Amino acid sequence: MKVSKTTAFDSADTSPLRGTAAGIASWPKKTFFIIRRWPVIPGMVLAALVICALFAPWLSPHDPYKNTLKDRLVPPFWNDGGQAKYLLGTDQIGRDILSRIIHGARVSAVVMSIAVSVGVTIGTILGMSAGYFGRHVDEAIMRIVDTWAALPFIMVALVVVLVLGQSYGVLVGLLALLSWPGAVRLVRAEVLSLRTRDYVSMAKVAGASTPRILFKHVLPSVWNVVLVTASLQMGGIILVEATLSFLGAGIPAPTPAWGAMTSDGKNYVNDAYWVAFFPGMAIFMVVMAGNFLGDWLRDRMDPTIRQIN
Amino acid sequence: MRIFIVRRILYAFLTVIGGTLVIFALSRMSGDPRVLFMDDYSVIDAEVWDRLGERFHLDDPVPVQYGYWVWDVMRGEFGDSIASQRPVEEVIYPRLWNSIQLGAVAWALGTLVGVPLGVLSAVKRGQFIDYVARAFALFGQSLPSFWVAIMAILIFSGTLGWLPSAGKGEGFAVRHFVLPAIVLGWLPAAGYLRLTRSSMLEVLDSEYVKFARSKGVGTSKVLWKHTFRNALLSPLTFSALLLLGFVTGTTVAETVFAWPGLGRLAVSSVFGNDFPVLSAIMLLLVVLYAVVVLSLDLLYAVVDPRIRYS
């Protein structure tokens, strides 16, 4: 193995030579070292997402809902005919794209954080039960996981949205449903190996109640896995949210959501690439940041989990 | 081994039964399934309304309704499509064939690009080609496929005018396949690449490969015979997950490229309230998934005897 050529991807490598580079290097080298070692860029992207979501009304230069029909399809400022007023241009009814992207961060951030936390919490509880109790409980939970995995999620989601209507609640609920099976599988596998450990048996012999064993003794050991699952889910959930909103089953229309904005731009793409291009880039950056962070956390916390997500 | 097979077949059955339960529940979610058959403006006269009620056995308790529905489905009677007033099978079959064609091309593309690139990236670890391959994988997993599709249309059919942007063309028109297959195949290619790479690295680091090397076995023989064969198992498991990603991917790719396949049919059925068609498509996909998982499990057990006993 070539030690000098390890990268951020391979943070799991704990070669003794790694730490020394920072000590003797000059500051540009040091900076590069930190960027390779820590997820600085993904962290910044996710921080930007959170800041945009929290402070959208103060950050965005225009009202994301206000259409100015005389300024329809204005290109970004660096293109011919672009105006400095609209940095990333305007859409087909003259709304500022940058403002809409900043506001769209709200939908993505809110939906992603609630869906992932609800889904992973449920998944963790079920995964712990399946792994710890085994036998019938395990069978029952795993069969439900299998069935759920077999269903074409995107179609189920479209039907549910059609029947129940488009709203935050429905969308978050659906995406939470998407994220729990993954957590069940990973947590269950971890608990299966923990169940027979001495300290768990000891707790049992000492007379600890089952909930106490699960929450005091087992849960702390699966925290790593839970965290890794949650971060690996982020990118996927944002992508599915964007896909649903692209297909017309996301948050209802005037609210800016990145997927729906890309969909709006679809019909104008040959004359006005920017309407579809920038929202898609926003999705891409957040998803990539999530994937990077997830990979990094997984490698750092538990190199033995080699799941593809 | 026999117990293992019986067990797996039972699991596959349970999955399908679970799937029918969910699909049935979806059809009854709005209370009265007849509501799913109309949009906001349609007018149904009382006679048709009653006939539909009888068709779905709405006077019976819900479990009995479910029983009737499963019985119909088992005999292959999905009813008529609302949109086209033709039997559901007739509507689905040509679409299914189109989707299979696109799916097969995209899958072949994904495998033929992903697996060799994964091997190359593992062997040339830390070198330029490895970075390129991993960037390719990273982009494939992070770029929204609908966006890639739109940008591909902009560049290759709009600006350059090389390829058609929509439709399937007559017969097997290769030019029509290029863009949808690339859009659909990128994600599986990325998955295969990452998995092949990590699995290859793991095996390359194992004792028996080191032993073979120290014994003086030639590089290519170590690579292909000792490493690649053993590293191929985990990408194989991925194929089941791949199928799931494919369903979403096909839905998007077919919608953007106006490909006359199942995914686009499903989307238009949702918005056109064509529930008979939609439930048939969903059930088809559930059965397909159960069969694929079952055969992969069995294949796995044949390849790796340890699995039979776990």
Coordinates of C-alpha atoms in Angstrom, one line a residue:
Chain A
M1 CA 0.0 0.0 0.0
K2 CA 1.3 3.4 -0.9
V3 CA 1.0 5.6 2.2
S4 CA 1.8 8.8 0.5
K5 CA -1.1 8.5 -1.9
T6 CA -4.0 7.9 0.5
T7 CA -6.8 10.3 0.2
A8 CA -10.0 11.4 1.9
F9 CA -11.7 8.3 0.7
D10 CA -9.3 6.1 2.6
S11 CA -9.5 7.7 6.0
A12 CA -10.0 4.3 7.6
D13 CA -6.3 3.7 7.0
T14 CA -4.5 4.1 10.2
S15 CA -1.0 3.9 9.0
P16 CA 1.5 5.2 11.5
L17 CA 3.0 7.6 9.0
R18 CA -0.1 9.6 8.4
G19 CA 0.0 11.8 11.4
T20 CA 3.5 13.1 10.8
A21 CA 2.7 15.1 7.6
A22 CA 0.9 17.8 9.5
G23 CA 3.8 18.4 11.9
I24 CA 6.4 19.3 9.4
A25 CA 4.3 20.8 6.6
S26 CA 3.9 24.5 5.7
W27 CA 0.5 26.0 6.0
P28 CA -0.8 25.3 2.4
K29 CA 0.2 21.8 2.8
K30 CA -1.4 21.7 6.2
T31 CA -4.6 23.1 4.8
F32 CA -4.6 20.5 2.1
F33 CA -3.9 17.8 4.7
I34 CA -6.9 18.9 6.8
I35 CA -9.2 19.0 3.7
R36 CA -8.1 15.5 2.9
R37 CA -8.5 14.2 6.3
W38 CA -11.7 16.0 7.5
P39 CA -14.8 16.4 5.4
V40 CA -14.3 20.2 5.3
I41 CA -16.0 20.8 1.9
P42 CA -19.1 18.6 2.5
G43 CA -19.4 20.2 6.0
M44 CA -19.4 23.6 4.4
V45 CA -22.0 22.6 1.9
L46 CA -24.3 21.2 4.5
A47 CA -23.7 24.3 6.7
A48 CA -24.7 26.5 3.8
L49 CA -27.8 24.4 3.4
V50 CA -28.8 24.9 7.0
I51 CA -28.0 28.6 6.9
C52 CA -30.0 29.1 3.8
A53 CA -32.9 27.2 5.3
L54 CA -32.9 29.2 8.5
F55 CA -32.3 32.6 7.1
A56 CA -33.8 32.4 3.6
P57 CA -35.9 35.6 3.8
W58 CA -32.9 37.7 4.8
L59 CA -30.4 36.0 2.4
S60 CA -32.4 36.0 -0.8
P61 CA -32.1 39.2 -2.9
H62 CA -35.7 39.0 -4.1
D63 CA -39.1 37.7 -3.2
P64 CA -39.1 34.1 -4.4
Y65 CA -42.8 34.3 -5.3
K66 CA -42.9 37.6 -7.0
N67 CA -43.1 37.3 -10.8
T68 CA -42.0 40.2 -13.0
L69 CA -43.3 39.3 -16.4
K70 CA -41.2 41.8 -18.3
D71 CA -38.1 40.1 -16.8
R72 CA -38.9 36.6 -18.0
L73 CA -36.1 34.1 -18.7
V74 CA -33.3 36.6 -18.0
P75 CA -30.0 34.8 -18.3
P76 CA -27.4 34.7 -15.4
F77 CA -25.3 37.9 -15.1
W78 CA -22.3 36.5 -17.0
N79 CA -24.3 35.6 -20.1
D80 CA -25.3 38.1 -22.8
G81 CA -28.4 40.0 -21.7
G82 CA -27.9 39.1 -18.1
Q83 CA -28.6 41.6 -15.4
A84 CA -26.7 42.0 -12.1
K85 CA -30.0 42.3 -10.4
Y86 CA -30.7 38.6 -11.1
L87 CA -27.4 36.7 -10.4
L88 CA -28.6 33.3 -11.7
G89 CA -31.2 34.7 -14.0
T90 CA -35.0 34.3 -13.8
D91 CA -37.5 31.6 -14.7
Q92 CA -40.3 31.4 -17.2
I93 CA -42.5 33.9 -15.2
G94 CA -39.7 36.2 -14.1
R95 CA -39.0 34.9 -10.6
D96 CA -35.4 35.2 -9.4
I97 CA -33.8 31.8 -9.5
L98 CA -31.2 32.4 -6.8
S99 CA -33.9 33.5 -4.3
R100 CA -35.9 30.4 -5.2
I101 CA -32.9 28.1 -4.7
I102 CA -32.2 29.7 -1.3
H103 CA -35.8 29.2 -0.3
G104 CA -35.9 25.8 -1.8
A105 CA -33.2 24.8 0.7
R106 CA -35.9 25.0 3.4
V107 CA -38.0 22.2 1.8
S108 CA -34.9 20.0 1.4
A109 CA -33.5 20.6 4.8
V110 CA -36.8 20.3 6.7
V111 CA -38.0 17.2 4.8
M112 CA -34.6 15.5 5.0
S113 CA -33.9 16.1 8.7
I114 CA -37.4 15.1 9.9
A115 CA -37.7 12.1 7.6
V116 CA -34.2 10.8 8.4
S117 CA -34.6 11.2 12.1
V118 CA -38.0 9.7 12.3
G119 CA -37.1 6.8 9.9
V120 CA -33.8 6.0 11.6
T121 CA -35.3 6.2 15.1
I122 CA -38.0 3.7 14.1
G123 CA -35.5 1.6 12.2
T124 CA -33.1 1.5 15.2
I125 CA -35.8 0.4 17.6
L126 CA -37.0 -2.3 15.3
G127 CA -33.5 -3.4 14.4
M128 CA -32.6 -3.6 18.1
S129 CA -35.7 -5.7 18.8
A130 CA -35.1 -8.0 15.9
G131 CA -31.4 -8.5 16.7
Y132 CA -31.9 -8.8 20.5
F133 CA -35.1 -10.9 20.8
G134 CA -34.4 -13.0 17.7
R135 CA -36.7 -15.9 16.6
H136 CA -40.3 -14.9 15.9
V137 CA -39.8 -11.2 16.5
D138 CA -36.8 -11.2 14.1
E139 CA -38.7 -13.2 11.5
A140 CA -41.7 -10.9 11.7
I141 CA -39.7 -7.7 11.4
M142 CA -37.5 -9.0 8.7
R143 CA -40.4 -10.2 6.6
I144 CA -42.0 -6.7 6.8
V145 CA -38.6 -5.2 5.8
D146 CA -38.4 -7.5 2.8
T147 CA -41.9 -6.8 1.6
W148 CA -41.4 -3.1 1.9
A149 CA -38.2 -3.4 -0.1
A150 CA -40.0 -5.3 -2.8
L151 CA -42.6 -2.5 -3.4
P152 CA -41.8 0.1 -6.0
F153 CA -41.5 3.0 -3.7
I154 CA -41.8 5.8 -6.2
M155 CA -45.2 4.4 -7.4
V156 CA -46.5 3.8 -3.9
A157 CA -45.5 7.4 -3.0
L158 CA -47.2 8.8 -6.1
V159 CA -50.5 7.0 -5.2
V160 CA -50.3 8.1 -1.5
V161 CA -49.7 11.7 -2.5
L162 CA -52.5 11.5 -5.0
V163 CA -55.0 10.2 -2.4
L164 CA -53.9 12.2 0.6
G165 CA -52.9 15.4 -1.2
Q166 CA -49.6 17.2 -1.4
S167 CA -48.3 18.4 2.0
Y168 CA -45.2 18.5 4.2
G169 CA -46.7 15.9 6.5
V170 CA -47.4 13.3 3.7
L171 CA -44.0 13.8 2.1
V172 CA -42.1 13.5 5.4
G173 CA -44.1 10.5 6.3
L174 CA -43.4 8.8 3.0
L175 CA -39.7 9.5 3.1
A176 CA -39.4 8.3 6.7
L177 CA -41.0 5.1 5.5
L178 CA -38.3 4.9 2.8
S179 CA -35.5 5.2 5.3
W180 CA -36.3 2.8 8.1
P181 CA -35.6 -0.6 6.4
G182 CA -31.9 0.4 5.8
A183 CA -31.5 1.2 9.5
V184 CA -33.2 -2.0 10.6
R185 CA -30.8 -4.1 8.6
L186 CA -27.6 -2.4 9.8
V187 CA -28.6 -2.1 13.4
R188 CA -29.9 -5.7 13.5
A189 CA -26.6 -7.1 12.2
E190 CA -24.7 -5.1 14.8
V191 CA -27.0 -6.2 17.7
L192 CA -26.8 -9.8 16.6
S193 CA -23.1 -9.8 17.3
L194 CA -23.5 -7.8 20.5
R195 CA -26.2 -10.1 22.0
T196 CA -23.8 -12.8 23.1
R197 CA -21.1 -10.4 24.5
D198 CA -20.2 -10.9 28.1
Y199 CA -21.3 -7.6 29.3
V200 CA -24.8 -8.2 28.0
S201 CA -25.0 -11.6 29.6
M202 CA -23.7 -10.1 32.8
A203 CA -26.3 -7.5 32.8
K204 CA -28.9 -10.2 32.3
V205 CA -27.5 -12.3 35.2
A206 CA -27.5 -9.2 37.4
G207 CA -31.2 -8.9 36.9
A208 CA -31.4 -5.9 34.6
S209 CA -34.7 -5.5 32.9
T210 CA -34.9 -5.9 29.1
P211 CA -35.5 -2.3 28.3
R212 CA -32.6 -1.4 30.6
I213 CA -30.3 -3.8 28.8
L214 CA -31.4 -2.5 25.4
F215 CA -31.1 1.2 26.2
K216 CA -28.3 1.2 28.7
H217 CA -26.0 -1.5 27.3
V218 CA -26.9 -2.2 23.7
L219 CA -27.8 1.2 22.4
P220 CA -24.5 2.9 23.2
S221 CA -22.7 0.3 21.2
V222 CA -24.9 0.8 18.1
W223 CA -24.7 4.5 18.2
N224 CA -22.0 4.5 15.6
V225 CA -24.0 2.4 13.2
V226 CA -27.1 4.6 13.8
L227 CA -25.1 7.8 13.0
V228 CA -23.5 6.3 9.9
T229 CA -26.9 5.0 8.6
A230 CA -28.5 8.4 9.2
S231 CA -25.7 10.3 7.3
L232 CA -25.7 7.7 4.5
Q233 CA -29.5 8.2 4.1
M234 CA -29.4 12.0 3.8
G235 CA -28.3 12.0 0.1
G236 CA -30.7 9.4 -0.9
I237 CA -33.6 11.0 0.8
I238 CA -32.9 14.4 -0.9
L239 CA -32.7 12.7 -4.2
V240 CA -36.0 10.9 -3.8
E241 CA -37.7 14.1 -2.5
A242 CA -36.4 15.9 -5.6
T243 CA -37.5 13.1 -7.8
L244 CA -41.0 13.1 -6.4
S245 CA -41.2 16.9 -6.7
F246 CA -39.9 16.6 -10.3
L247 CA -42.7 14.1 -11.1
G248 CA -45.2 16.5 -9.6
A249 CA -45.8 14.9 -6.2
G250 CA -43.7 17.1 -3.9
I251 CA -44.6 20.2 -1.9
P252 CA -47.4 22.0 -3.7
A253 CA -46.7 24.4 -6.5
P254 CA -45.8 28.0 -5.6
T255 CA -43.4 26.9 -2.8
P256 CA -40.0 26.7 -4.3
A257 CA -38.6 23.1 -4.3
W258 CA -35.5 22.2 -6.3
G259 CA -37.0 19.2 -8.0
A260 CA -40.0 21.1 -9.2
M261 CA -37.9 24.0 -10.3
T262 CA -35.8 21.6 -12.5
S263 CA -39.1 20.2 -13.9
D264 CA -40.2 23.8 -14.7
G265 CA -37.0 24.4 -16.6
K266 CA -37.4 21.2 -18.6
N267 CA -39.6 22.8 -21.3
Y268 CA -37.4 25.8 -21.8
V269 CA -34.1 24.0 -21.7
N270 CA -33.1 24.7 -25.3
D271 CA -33.5 28.5 -24.9
A272 CA -32.8 28.9 -21.2
Y273 CA -30.6 26.3 -19.7
W274 CA -30.3 28.1 -16.4
V275 CA -33.9 27.5 -15.2
A276 CA -33.2 23.7 -14.9
F277 CA -29.4 23.9 -14.5
F278 CA -29.0 25.7 -11.1
P279 CA -31.6 23.9 -9.0
G280 CA -30.1 20.6 -10.3
M281 CA -26.7 21.7 -9.2
A282 CA -28.0 22.6 -5.8
I283 CA -29.5 19.1 -5.4
F284 CA -26.2 17.6 -6.7
M285 CA -24.1 19.5 -4.2
V286 CA -26.1 18.7 -1.2
V287 CA -26.5 15.0 -2.1
M288 CA -22.7 14.7 -2.8
A289 CA -22.0 16.4 0.5
G290 CA -24.3 13.9 2.3
N291 CA -22.7 10.9 0.5
F292 CA -19.2 12.1 1.3
L293 CA -20.0 12.7 4.9
G294 CA -21.6 9.3 5.2
D295 CA -18.7 7.5 3.6
W296 CA -16.3 9.4 5.8
L297 CA -18.2 8.7 9.0
R298 CA -18.5 5.0 8.0
D299 CA -14.8 4.6 7.4
R300 CA -13.9 6.4 10.5
M301 CA -16.3 4.8 12.9
D302 CA -16.6 1.3 11.7
P303 CA -14.7 0.1 8.7
T304 CA -16.4 -3.3 8.9
I305 CA -19.7 -2.0 7.6
R306 CA -19.4 -2.3 3.9
Q307 CA -22.9 -1.7 2.8
I308 CA -23.7 0.1 -0.4
N309 CA -26.2 2.8 0.0
Chain B
M1 CA -29.9 -27.4 1.8
R2 CA -33.5 -28.5 1.2
I3 CA -34.7 -26.6 4.2
F4 CA -32.8 -23.6 3.0
I5 CA -34.6 -23.7 -0.4
V6 CA -38.0 -24.3 1.1
R7 CA -37.5 -21.5 3.5
R8 CA -36.4 -19.1 0.7
I9 CA -39.4 -20.0 -1.4
L10 CA -41.7 -19.4 1.5
Y11 CA -40.1 -16.0 2.1
A12 CA -40.7 -15.1 -1.6
F13 CA -44.3 -16.1 -1.2
L14 CA -44.7 -14.0 2.0
T15 CA -43.1 -11.0 0.2
V16 CA -45.7 -11.3 -2.6
I17 CA -48.6 -11.7 -0.2
G18 CA -47.3 -8.7 1.7
G19 CA -47.2 -6.8 -1.6
T20 CA -50.8 -7.6 -2.5
L21 CA -51.9 -6.5 1.0
V22 CA -50.2 -3.1 0.5
I23 CA -51.5 -2.6 -3.0
F24 CA -55.0 -3.6 -1.9
A25 CA -54.7 -1.2 1.0
L26 CA -53.7 1.6 -1.3
S27 CA -56.7 1.0 -3.5
R28 CA -59.0 1.3 -0.5
M29 CA -57.1 4.2 1.1
S30 CA -59.5 6.8 -0.2
G31 CA -62.4 4.9 1.4
D32 CA -64.3 4.0 -1.7
P33 CA -62.1 2.6 -4.6
R34 CA -64.6 4.0 -7.1
V35 CA -63.3 7.4 -6.2
L36 CA -60.0 6.4 -7.7
F37 CA -61.7 5.8 -11.0
M38 CA -62.7 9.4 -11.6
D39 CA -61.1 12.8 -11.6
D40 CA -62.6 15.9 -10.2
Y41 CA -64.8 16.5 -13.2
S42 CA -66.0 13.1 -14.3
V43 CA -69.6 12.3 -14.1
I44 CA -70.7 8.7 -13.4
D45 CA -74.3 7.7 -13.6
A46 CA -75.9 5.6 -10.9
E47 CA -76.0 2.5 -12.9
V48 CA -72.3 2.4 -13.6
W49 CA -71.6 3.3 -10.0
D50 CA -73.6 0.3 -8.8
R51 CA -72.1 -2.0 -11.3
L52 CA -68.6 -0.9 -10.2
G53 CA -69.7 -1.5 -6.6
E54 CA -70.7 -5.0 -7.5
R55 CA -67.5 -5.6 -9.5
F56 CA -65.4 -4.8 -6.3
H57 CA -67.9 -6.6 -4.0
L58 CA -68.1 -3.4 -1.9
D59 CA -71.1 -4.7 0.1
D60 CA -68.9 -7.4 1.6
P61 CA -66.5 -7.0 4.5
V62 CA -63.0 -5.7 3.6
P63 CA -61.2 -9.0 4.1
V64 CA -63.7 -10.7 1.7
Q65 CA -63.1 -7.9 -0.8
Y66 CA -59.4 -8.6 -0.5
G67 CA -60.0 -12.3 -1.1
Y68 CA -62.0 -11.6 -4.3
W69 CA -59.4 -9.2 -5.5
V70 CA -56.6 -11.8 -5.0
W71 CA -58.6 -14.4 -6.7
D72 CA -59.1 -12.2 -9.7
V73 CA -55.5 -11.3 -9.8
M74 CA -54.4 -14.9 -9.6
R75 CA -56.4 -15.7 -12.6
G76 CA -54.8 -12.8 -14.4
E77 CA -57.9 -10.7 -14.4
F78 CA -56.9 -7.2 -13.7
G79 CA -60.0 -5.6 -15.2
D80 CA -60.0 -2.9 -17.8
S81 CA -57.9 0.2 -18.0
I82 CA -59.9 3.3 -17.2
A83 CA -58.0 5.5 -19.6
S84 CA -58.1 3.3 -22.7
Q85 CA -61.0 1.0 -21.8
R86 CA -59.0 -2.1 -22.9
P87 CA -57.9 -5.0 -20.7
V88 CA -55.0 -4.2 -18.5
E89 CA -52.8 -6.9 -19.9
E90 CA -53.2 -5.5 -23.4
V91 CA -52.1 -2.1 -22.2
I92 CA -49.1 -3.4 -20.2
Y93 CA -47.5 -6.0 -22.5
P94 CA -46.1 -3.7 -25.2
R95 CA -45.0 -1.3 -22.6
L96 CA -43.3 -4.0 -20.6
W97 CA -41.4 -5.2 -23.6
N98 CA -40.1 -1.6 -24.2
S99 CA -39.1 -1.2 -20.6
I100 CA -37.2 -4.6 -20.7
Q101 CA -35.3 -3.5 -23.8
L102 CA -34.2 -0.2 -22.2
G103 CA -33.5 -1.9 -18.9
A104 CA -31.4 -4.6 -20.4
V105 CA -29.3 -2.2 -22.4
A106 CA -28.8 0.1 -19.4
W107 CA -28.0 -2.8 -17.1
A108 CA -25.4 -4.2 -19.6
L109 CA -23.9 -0.7 -19.9
G110 CA -23.8 -0.3 -16.2
T111 CA -22.1 -3.7 -15.7
L112 CA -19.7 -3.4 -18.6
V113 CA -18.6 0.0 -17.4
G114 CA -18.8 -0.4 -13.6
V115 CA -17.1 -3.8 -13.0
P116 CA -14.0 -3.3 -15.2
L117 CA -13.6 0.2 -13.9
G118 CA -13.9 -1.0 -10.4
V119 CA -11.2 -3.6 -11.0
L120 CA -8.9 -1.1 -12.6
S121 CA -9.5 1.4 -9.9
A122 CA -8.6 -1.1 -7.2
V123 CA -5.5 -2.3 -9.0
K124 CA -4.3 1.2 -9.8
R125 CA -5.3 2.5 -6.3
G126 CA -4.2 6.0 -5.6
Q127 CA -3.3 6.7 -9.2
F128 CA -4.9 9.0 -11.7
I129 CA -7.2 6.4 -13.2
D130 CA -8.5 5.6 -9.7
Y131 CA -9.4 9.3 -9.1
V132 CA -11.2 9.4 -12.4
A133 CA -13.1 6.2 -11.7
R134 CA -14.1 7.3 -8.3
A135 CA -15.2 10.8 -9.5
F136 CA -17.3 9.0 -12.1
A137 CA -18.9 6.9 -9.3
L138 CA -19.4 9.9 -7.1
F139 CA -21.2 11.9 -9.8
G140 CA -23.3 8.9 -10.7
Q141 CA -24.6 8.5 -7.2
S142 CA -25.1 12.2 -6.5
L143 CA -26.4 13.7 -9.7
P144 CA -30.2 13.7 -9.9
S145 CA -31.0 11.5 -12.9
F146 CA -33.8 13.8 -14.2
W147 CA -31.3 16.6 -14.3
V148 CA -28.7 14.5 -16.1
A149 CA -31.5 13.6 -18.6
I150 CA -32.5 17.2 -19.2
M151 CA -28.9 18.4 -19.6
A152 CA -28.1 15.4 -22.0
I153 CA -31.1 16.5 -24.1
L154 CA -29.8 20.1 -24.1
I155 CA -26.3 19.1 -25.1
F156 CA -26.7 16.1 -27.4
S157 CA -30.0 16.7 -29.1
G158 CA -30.5 20.5 -28.6
T159 CA -27.1 22.0 -29.2
L160 CA -25.2 19.3 -31.1
G161 CA -28.2 17.7 -32.7
W162 CA -26.7 14.3 -32.7
L163 CA -29.3 12.2 -30.9
P164 CA -33.1 12.3 -30.7
S165 CA -34.5 13.7 -27.5
A166 CA -37.7 11.7 -27.2
G167 CA -39.5 8.5 -28.1
K168 CA -38.3 5.0 -29.0
G169 CA -38.2 5.1 -32.8
E170 CA -39.1 2.2 -35.1
G171 CA -38.0 -1.3 -34.1
F172 CA -34.7 -1.3 -32.3
A173 CA -33.4 2.2 -33.1
V174 CA -30.0 2.4 -31.5
R175 CA -29.8 6.2 -31.6
H176 CA -32.9 6.4 -29.5
F177 CA -31.4 4.1 -26.9
V178 CA -28.2 6.0 -26.3
L179 CA -29.3 8.9 -24.0
P180 CA -31.9 7.0 -21.9
A181 CA -29.6 4.0 -21.4
I182 CA -26.7 6.3 -20.2
V183 CA -29.0 8.2 -17.8
L184 CA -30.4 5.0 -16.5
G185 CA -27.1 3.0 -16.4
W186 CA -25.0 5.6 -14.7
L187 CA -26.3 4.9 -11.2
P188 CA -25.8 1.1 -11.4
A189 CA -22.4 1.6 -13.0
A190 CA -21.4 3.7 -10.0
G191 CA -22.7 1.2 -7.6
Y192 CA -21.0 -1.7 -9.3
L193 CA -17.8 0.3 -9.5
R194 CA -17.7 1.2 -5.8
L195 CA -18.6 -2.3 -4.8
T196 CA -16.2 -4.1 -7.1
R197 CA -13.4 -1.7 -6.0
S198 CA -13.9 -2.2 -2.2
S199 CA -14.4 -5.9 -2.6
M200 CA -11.3 -6.2 -4.8
L201 CA -9.2 -4.2 -2.3
E202 CA -10.4 -6.5 0.5
V203 CA -9.4 -9.6 -1.4
L204 CA -6.1 -8.2 -2.6
D205 CA -5.2 -7.7 1.0
S206 CA -6.1 -11.2 2.1
E207 CA -3.7 -13.9 3.1
Y208 CA -4.2 -16.2 0.2
V209 CA -3.6 -13.6 -2.4
K210 CA -0.4 -12.6 -0.5
F211 CA 0.6 -16.2 -0.4
A212 CA -0.1 -16.7 -4.1
R213 CA 2.0 -13.7 -4.8
S214 CA 4.9 -14.7 -2.6
K215 CA 4.8 -18.1 -4.2
G216 CA 5.5 -16.4 -7.5
V217 CA 2.2 -16.8 -9.3
G218 CA 2.0 -14.4 -12.2
T219 CA 0.3 -11.0 -11.7
S220 CA -2.6 -11.5 -14.1
K221 CA -3.3 -15.0 -12.8
V222 CA -3.4 -13.7 -9.2
L223 CA -5.6 -10.9 -10.3
W224 CA -8.2 -12.8 -12.4
K225 CA -8.2 -16.2 -10.9
H226 CA -7.5 -15.6 -7.2
T227 CA -8.9 -12.1 -6.7
F228 CA -11.5 -11.2 -9.2
R229 CA -13.5 -14.5 -8.8
N230 CA -13.8 -14.1 -5.1
A231 CA -14.4 -10.4 -5.2
L232 CA -17.4 -10.8 -7.6
L233 CA -19.7 -12.1 -4.9
S234 CA -20.6 -8.8 -3.3
P235 CA -21.4 -7.0 -6.6
L236 CA -23.7 -10.0 -7.3
T237 CA -25.8 -9.2 -4.2
F238 CA -26.1 -5.7 -5.4
S239 CA -28.1 -6.8 -8.4
A240 CA -31.3 -7.1 -6.2
L241 CA -30.9 -3.6 -4.9
L242 CA -30.1 -2.5 -8.4
L243 CA -33.4 -3.6 -9.5
L244 CA -35.1 -1.3 -7.0
G245 CA -33.0 1.7 -8.1
F246 CA -33.9 0.7 -11.6
V247 CA -37.6 1.1 -11.0
T248 CA -37.2 4.7 -9.8
G249 CA -34.6 5.3 -12.6
T250 CA -36.8 4.0 -15.3
T251 CA -39.7 6.0 -14.1
V252 CA -37.7 9.2 -14.4
A253 CA -35.8 8.3 -17.6
E254 CA -38.9 7.2 -19.4
T255 CA -40.8 10.3 -18.3
V256 CA -38.1 12.7 -19.5
F257 CA -37.3 10.9 -22.7
A258 CA -41.0 10.1 -23.5
W259 CA -40.1 6.4 -23.7
P260 CA -43.2 4.3 -24.1
G261 CA -42.5 1.9 -21.2
L262 CA -43.9 0.8 -17.9
G263 CA -42.5 3.6 -15.7
R264 CA -44.1 6.3 -17.8
L265 CA -47.3 4.3 -18.0
A266 CA -47.2 4.1 -14.2
V267 CA -46.8 7.9 -13.8
S268 CA -49.5 8.6 -16.3
S269 CA -51.8 6.1 -14.6
V270 CA -51.3 7.8 -11.3
F271 CA -52.2 11.2 -12.6
G272 CA -55.0 9.7 -14.8
N273 CA -56.6 7.8 -11.9
D274 CA -56.0 4.5 -13.8
F275 CA -55.7 2.3 -10.7
P276 CA -56.2 -1.1 -12.4
V277 CA -53.2 -0.5 -14.6
L278 CA -51.1 0.9 -11.7
S279 CA -51.9 -2.0 -9.4
A280 CA -51.0 -4.5 -12.1
I281 CA -47.7 -2.8 -12.7
M282 CA -46.9 -2.6 -8.9
L283 CA -47.8 -6.3 -8.5
L284 CA -45.6 -7.2 -11.5
L285 CA -42.7 -5.4 -10.0
V286 CA -43.2 -7.0 -6.6
V287 CA -43.3 -10.5 -8.1
L288 CA -40.2 -9.7 -10.2
Y289 CA -38.3 -8.5 -7.2
A290 CA -39.3 -11.6 -5.2
V291 CA -38.1 -13.9 -8.0
V292 CA -34.9 -12.0 -8.5
V293 CA -34.1 -12.1 -4.7
L294 CA -35.0 -15.8 -4.5
S295 CA -32.8 -16.8 -7.5
L296 CA -29.9 -14.7 -6.2
D297 CA -30.2 -16.4 -2.7
L298 CA -30.1 -19.8 -4.3
L299 CA -27.3 -18.9 -6.6
Y300 CA -25.4 -17.5 -3.6
A301 CA -25.9 -20.8 -1.8
V302 CA -24.6 -22.7 -4.7
V303 CA -21.5 -20.5 -5.0
D304 CA -20.8 -20.2 -1.3
P305 CA -21.7 -23.2 0.8
R306 CA -21.3 -21.3 4.1
I307 CA -24.5 -19.4 3.4
R308 CA -26.7 -22.5 3.4
Y309 CA -26.4 -22.9 7.1
S310 CA -26.7 -19.4 8.4

